[in-house]
Coordinates of C-alpha atoms in Angstrom, one line a residue:
X1008 CA 67.3 106.5 129.5
X1009 CA 69.9 103.7 128.6
X1010 CA 69.9 102.5 124.8
X1011 CA 68.3 99.4 123.6
X1012 CA 70.5 96.2 123.3
X1013 CA 71.6 96.2 120.0
X1014 CA 71.5 92.6 117.7
X1015 CA 73.3 92.4 115.1
X1016 CA 76.2 90.6 113.4
X1017 CA 77.7 93.6 111.2
X1018 CA 76.6 97.2 110.7
X1019 CA 77.5 100.0 108.8
X1020 CA 76.1 103.7 109.5
X1021 CA 77.9 105.8 106.8
X1022 CA 77.5 108.8 105.0
X1023 CA 79.1 108.3 101.8
X1024 CA 76.7 108.7 98.8
X1025 CA 75.9 106.3 96.2
X1026 CA 77.8 108.1 93.3
X1027 CA 80.9 106.4 95.2
X1028 CA 79.6 103.1 94.0
X1029 CA 82.2 103.2 91.0
X1030 CA 85.1 104.2 93.2
X1031 CA 84.3 101.2 95.5
X1032 CA 84.9 98.8 93.1
X1033 CA 88.3 100.0 92.0
X1034 CA 89.3 99.1 96.0
X1035 CA 89.1 95.2 95.3
X1036 CA 91.8 95.3 93.1
X1037 CA 94.7 92.9 94.4
X1038 CA 97.1 94.3 96.7
X1039 CA 99.6 92.7 99.4
X1040 CA 97.8 92.1 102.5
X1041 CA 99.0 91.2 106.1
X1042 CA 97.4 87.7 105.5
X1043 CA 100.3 86.9 102.6
X1044 CA 102.7 88.4 104.7
X1045 CA 105.0 86.5 107.4
X1046 CA 104.1 87.7 110.5
X1047 CA 106.8 87.9 113.4
X1048 CA 105.8 86.8 116.9
X1049 CA 104.3 90.1 118.6
X1050 CA 106.0 92.2 120.0
X1051 CA 105.8 96.0 121.8
X1052 CA 109.0 97.3 120.0
X1053 CA 107.8 100.6 117.7
X1054 CA 110.9 101.1 116.4
X1055 CA 111.2 97.8 114.4
X1056 CA 112.1 98.7 110.9
X1057 CA 108.7 98.6 108.5
X1058 CA 108.6 95.9 105.8
X1059 CA 110.3 97.1 102.6
X1060 CA 108.2 97.3 99.0
X1061 CA 110.9 97.6 96.1
X1062 CA 108.1 98.8 94.2
X1063 CA 107.6 102.0 95.7
X1064 CA 109.7 104.8 96.8
X1065 CA 109.1 105.3 100.3
X1066 CA 110.3 108.4 102.5
X1067 CA 112.3 107.6 105.5
X1068 CA 113.2 110.8 106.9
X1069 CA 110.9 111.9 110.1
X1070 CA 111.4 115.4 109.1
X1071 CA 109.5 115.4 105.8
X1072 CA 107.0 113.5 107.1
X1073 CA 106.7 116.5 110.1
X1074 CA 106.6 118.8 107.6
X1075 CA 104.1 116.8 105.3
X1076 CA 101.6 116.4 108.3
X1077 CA 102.1 120.0 109.6
X1078 CA 101.0 121.1 106.0
X1079 CA 98.1 118.9 105.7
X1080 CA 96.6 119.9 109.0
X1081 CA 97.3 124.0 108.5
X1082 CA 96.4 123.9 104.8
X1083 CA 92.9 125.8 104.3
X1084 CA 92.1 123.7 101.0
X1085 CA 92.6 120.6 102.6
X1086 CA 89.5 118.8 103.5
X1087 CA 89.3 116.9 107.0
X1088 CA 86.8 113.9 107.3
X1089 CA 86.5 111.3 110.5
X1090 CA 85.0 108.2 111.5
X1091 CA 84.9 106.3 114.7
X1092 CA 84.4 102.2 114.6
X1093 CA 83.7 100.4 117.7
X1094 CA 84.3 96.8 117.9
X1095 CA 83.4 93.8 120.4
X1096 CA 86.4 92.4 120.5
X1097 CA 85.0 89.6 118.1
X1098 CA 83.5 89.8 114.6
X1099 CA 81.4 92.9 115.1
X1100 CA 81.7 96.8 114.8
X1101 CA 79.4 99.6 114.1
X1102 CA 80.2 103.2 113.3
X1103 CA 78.1 106.4 114.9
X1104 CA 76.9 108.8 112.8
X1105 CA 77.1 111.4 115.4
X1106 CA 80.9 110.9 116.0
X1107 CA 81.7 111.3 112.2
X1108 CA 81.8 114.1 110.1
X1109 CA 82.6 112.3 106.2
X1110 CA 80.7 115.1 104.1
X1111 CA 83.1 115.1 101.1
X1112 CA 83.4 112.6 98.3
X1113 CA 87.0 112.1 98.6
X1114 CA 86.9 111.7 102.5
X1115 CA 83.9 109.0 102.2
X1116 CA 85.7 107.1 99.5
X1117 CA 88.5 106.5 101.6
X1118 CA 86.4 105.7 104.5
X1119 CA 84.6 103.1 102.8
X1120 CA 88.0 101.0 101.7
X1121 CA 89.1 101.6 105.0
X1122 CA 85.7 100.0 106.3
X1123 CA 86.2 97.2 103.9
X1124 CA 89.9 96.9 105.4
X1125 CA 88.2 96.3 109.2
X1126 CA 85.4 94.1 108.1
X1127 CA 88.0 91.9 106.2
X1128 CA 90.4 92.2 109.4
X1129 CA 87.4 91.1 111.8
X1130 CA 85.9 88.4 109.6
X1131 CA 89.4 86.9 109.3
X1132 CA 90.1 86.9 113.0
X1133 CA 88.9 83.9 115.0
X1134 CA 86.9 84.5 117.9
X1135 CA 88.8 84.8 121.2
X1136 CA 88.6 81.5 122.7
X1137 CA 86.6 80.5 125.6
X1138 CA 88.2 79.4 128.9
X1139 CA 88.5 75.6 129.0
X1140 CA 87.8 73.5 132.1
X1141 CA 90.2 70.8 133.2
X1142 CA 88.6 67.8 133.8
X1143 CA 89.5 65.1 136.4
X1144 CA 87.7 61.8 137.8
X1145 CA 89.2 62.4 141.1
X1146 CA 86.9 65.0 143.0
X1147 CA 89.9 64.9 145.6
X1148 CA 92.4 66.3 143.0
X1149 CA 91.5 69.8 143.5
X1150 CA 92.4 71.6 146.6
X1151 CA 91.1 74.8 147.9
X1152 CA 93.7 76.9 145.9
X1153 CA 92.6 75.6 142.3
X1154 CA 89.1 74.9 142.5
X1155 CA 89.1 77.4 139.3
X1156 CA 91.9 75.3 137.0
X1157 CA 91.6 75.9 133.6
X1158 CA 93.3 77.1 130.4
X1159 CA 92.9 80.0 128.4
X1160 CA 94.2 79.1 124.8
X1161 CA 93.5 82.6 123.2
X1162 CA 92.4 85.8 124.2
X1163 CA 93.9 88.0 121.5
X1164 CA 91.9 90.9 120.5
X1165 CA 92.1 92.0 116.8
X1166 CA 94.1 95.3 116.0
X1167 CA 94.7 96.2 119.4
X1168 CA 97.1 93.0 119.9
X1169 CA 98.3 93.1 116.2
X1170 CA 101.8 94.4 115.6
X1171 CA 101.5 98.0 114.8
X1172 CA 103.7 98.0 112.0
X1173 CA 102.1 95.2 110.4
X1174 CA 98.5 96.9 111.0
X1175 CA 100.2 99.7 109.0
X1176 CA 101.6 97.7 106.4
X1177 CA 98.3 96.1 105.7
X1178 CA 96.3 99.5 105.5
X1179 CA 98.9 100.7 103.2
X1180 CA 98.5 97.8 100.9
X1181 CA 94.7 98.1 100.9
X1182 CA 94.7 102.1 100.4
X1183 CA 97.1 101.6 97.6
X1184 CA 95.3 98.9 95.8
X1185 CA 92.8 102.1 95.3
X1186 CA 95.3 104.7 94.1
X1187 CA 93.8 104.8 90.3
X1188 CA 90.7 106.2 91.7
X1189 CA 92.1 108.6 93.8
X1190 CA 94.5 109.9 90.7
X1191 CA 91.1 110.3 88.8
X1192 CA 89.7 112.1 91.6
X1193 CA 93.0 114.6 91.2
X1194 CA 94.0 113.9 95.2
X1195 CA 97.9 114.4 95.1
X1196 CA 98.1 114.3 99.1
X1197 CA 96.3 112.1 101.7
X1198 CA 97.0 111.8 104.9
X1199 CA 95.3 109.1 107.2
X1200 CA 96.0 108.8 110.9
X1201 CA 94.1 105.9 113.0
X1202 CA 93.9 105.5 116.5
X1203 CA 93.0 102.5 118.4
X1204 CA 91.9 101.4 121.9
X1205 CA 89.9 101.1 124.6
X1206 CA 86.7 103.4 124.8
X1207 CA 87.5 104.6 128.0
X1208 CA 91.0 106.2 126.4
X1209 CA 89.0 107.9 123.6
X1210 CA 88.3 111.5 124.0
X1211 CA 86.2 113.1 121.0
X1212 CA 85.8 116.4 123.1
X1213 CA 88.2 119.3 122.9
X1214 CA 88.5 119.8 126.6
X1215 CA 89.2 116.3 127.1
X1216 CA 86.3 115.2 128.9
X1217 CA 85.6 110.9 127.8
X1218 CA 83.4 110.0 125.1
X1219 CA 81.5 108.2 127.7
X1220 CA 77.8 109.3 129.0
X1221 CA 75.2 107.7 131.1
X1222 CA 73.0 107.0 128.1
X1223 CA 75.9 105.1 126.0
X1224 CA 77.0 103.0 128.9
X1225 CA 75.4 99.5 128.0
X1226 CA 76.2 100.5 124.3
X1227 CA 79.5 100.6 125.1
X1228 CA 79.4 97.4 127.4
X1229 CA 78.7 95.7 124.6
X1230 CA 81.3 97.4 121.7
X1231 CA 84.2 98.3 124.5
X1232 CA 86.9 99.2 121.9
X1233 CA 87.1 101.8 119.5
X1234 CA 89.3 102.4 116.1
X1235 CA 89.5 106.0 115.0
X1236 CA 90.0 107.0 111.5
X1237 CA 90.8 110.9 110.4
X1238 CA 91.5 111.6 107.0
X1239 CA 92.7 114.7 105.3
X1240 CA 93.0 115.2 101.5
X1241 CA 94.3 117.8 99.1
X1242 CA 93.4 118.0 95.3
X1243 CA 95.4 119.2 92.6
X1244 CA 94.4 121.7 90.1
X1245 CA 91.0 120.8 87.9
X1246 CA 91.4 119.5 84.6
X1247 CA 90.9 121.8 81.6
X1248 CA 87.0 120.5 80.6
X1249 CA 88.4 119.8 76.9
X1250 CA 91.3 117.6 77.9
X1251 CA 92.0 114.5 76.1
X1252 CA 93.7 111.6 76.7
X1253 CA 96.8 112.5 75.0
X1254 CA 97.5 115.4 77.2
X1255 CA 96.6 113.5 80.4
X1256 CA 99.2 110.8 79.6
X1257 CA 101.8 113.4 78.8
X1258 CA 101.6 114.2 82.7
X1259 CA 102.8 112.0 85.1
X1260 CA 100.0 111.5 88.0
X1261 CA 101.5 111.0 91.5
X1262 CA 100.1 110.6 95.0
X1263 CA 101.6 111.3 98.5
X1264 CA 99.7 109.6 101.4
X1265 CA 101.1 109.8 104.7
X1266 CA 99.7 107.1 107.4
X1267 CA 99.8 107.1 110.9
X1268 CA 98.6 104.5 113.0
X1269 CA 98.6 105.0 117.1
X1270 CA 97.6 102.2 119.9
X1271 CA 96.8 103.7 122.9
X1272 CA 98.4 100.6 124.9
X1273 CA 101.8 99.7 122.6
X1274 CA 102.7 103.5 121.2
X1275 CA 100.5 106.1 122.8
X1276 CA 101.4 109.7 121.6
X1277 CA 104.1 108.6 119.1
X1278 CA 102.3 107.2 116.2
X1279 CA 104.2 104.8 113.7
X1280 CA 104.0 106.5 110.7
X1281 CA 104.8 105.4 106.8
X1282 CA 104.8 108.0 104.0
X1283 CA 104.9 106.6 99.9
X1284 CA 104.8 108.5 96.8
X1285 CA 103.3 106.1 94.1

């Protein structure tokens, strides 16, 4: 049985709790985003150097990033959560609960921040332009090979056709804007893995079988693009119950964040990585 046609402008189906409302307010502090940056022309060169932020301490060592990734993925104390969002190529996206497992407070807080970034990104993205037909008063001007003469102004897909490095920088800046809430929760290590592409390139099962099933065919015809977000978090030792502000201010709290962005069209299997400590 096919799924009924969905009619809505935007839909969040998330699993975070109401306890994160305080944290969500922290994510709205200002941060440098793609809209305030000078965006170079789109290229498919994933080796272009990332834009540098003089206020951060960025690691340029791929070895240290690989070590950090392995440590986060193999650490039994780290928590893991994921969400998958499906887009229609315009200003709409949905999240399916059956493809997510955000069951931790830290993971849901980060997922909420990413959803805010995704919503802002899609709302600021102009809708794909429709094809405009050329008009003429002379019917004989069209020959047999030019019956469908048209001009396509813009068919740019949001995120999928954006520069990978700039997408990563934009997400990183959004995440950095809420760093105080992470440190309040005691998160000292975070790894976020973003993967985006067409739904037929999305594999959710370990055996490599595609996600598409017969009952989902109609849904994915409306939302053929996906963005997958995996979040790994590791917390520092909890503070003593009777700790005071005097003791906490003597210790400098930092958070290490590794962000990976993979576009299955531009850099499949070779995600662009940024690592920062702040």
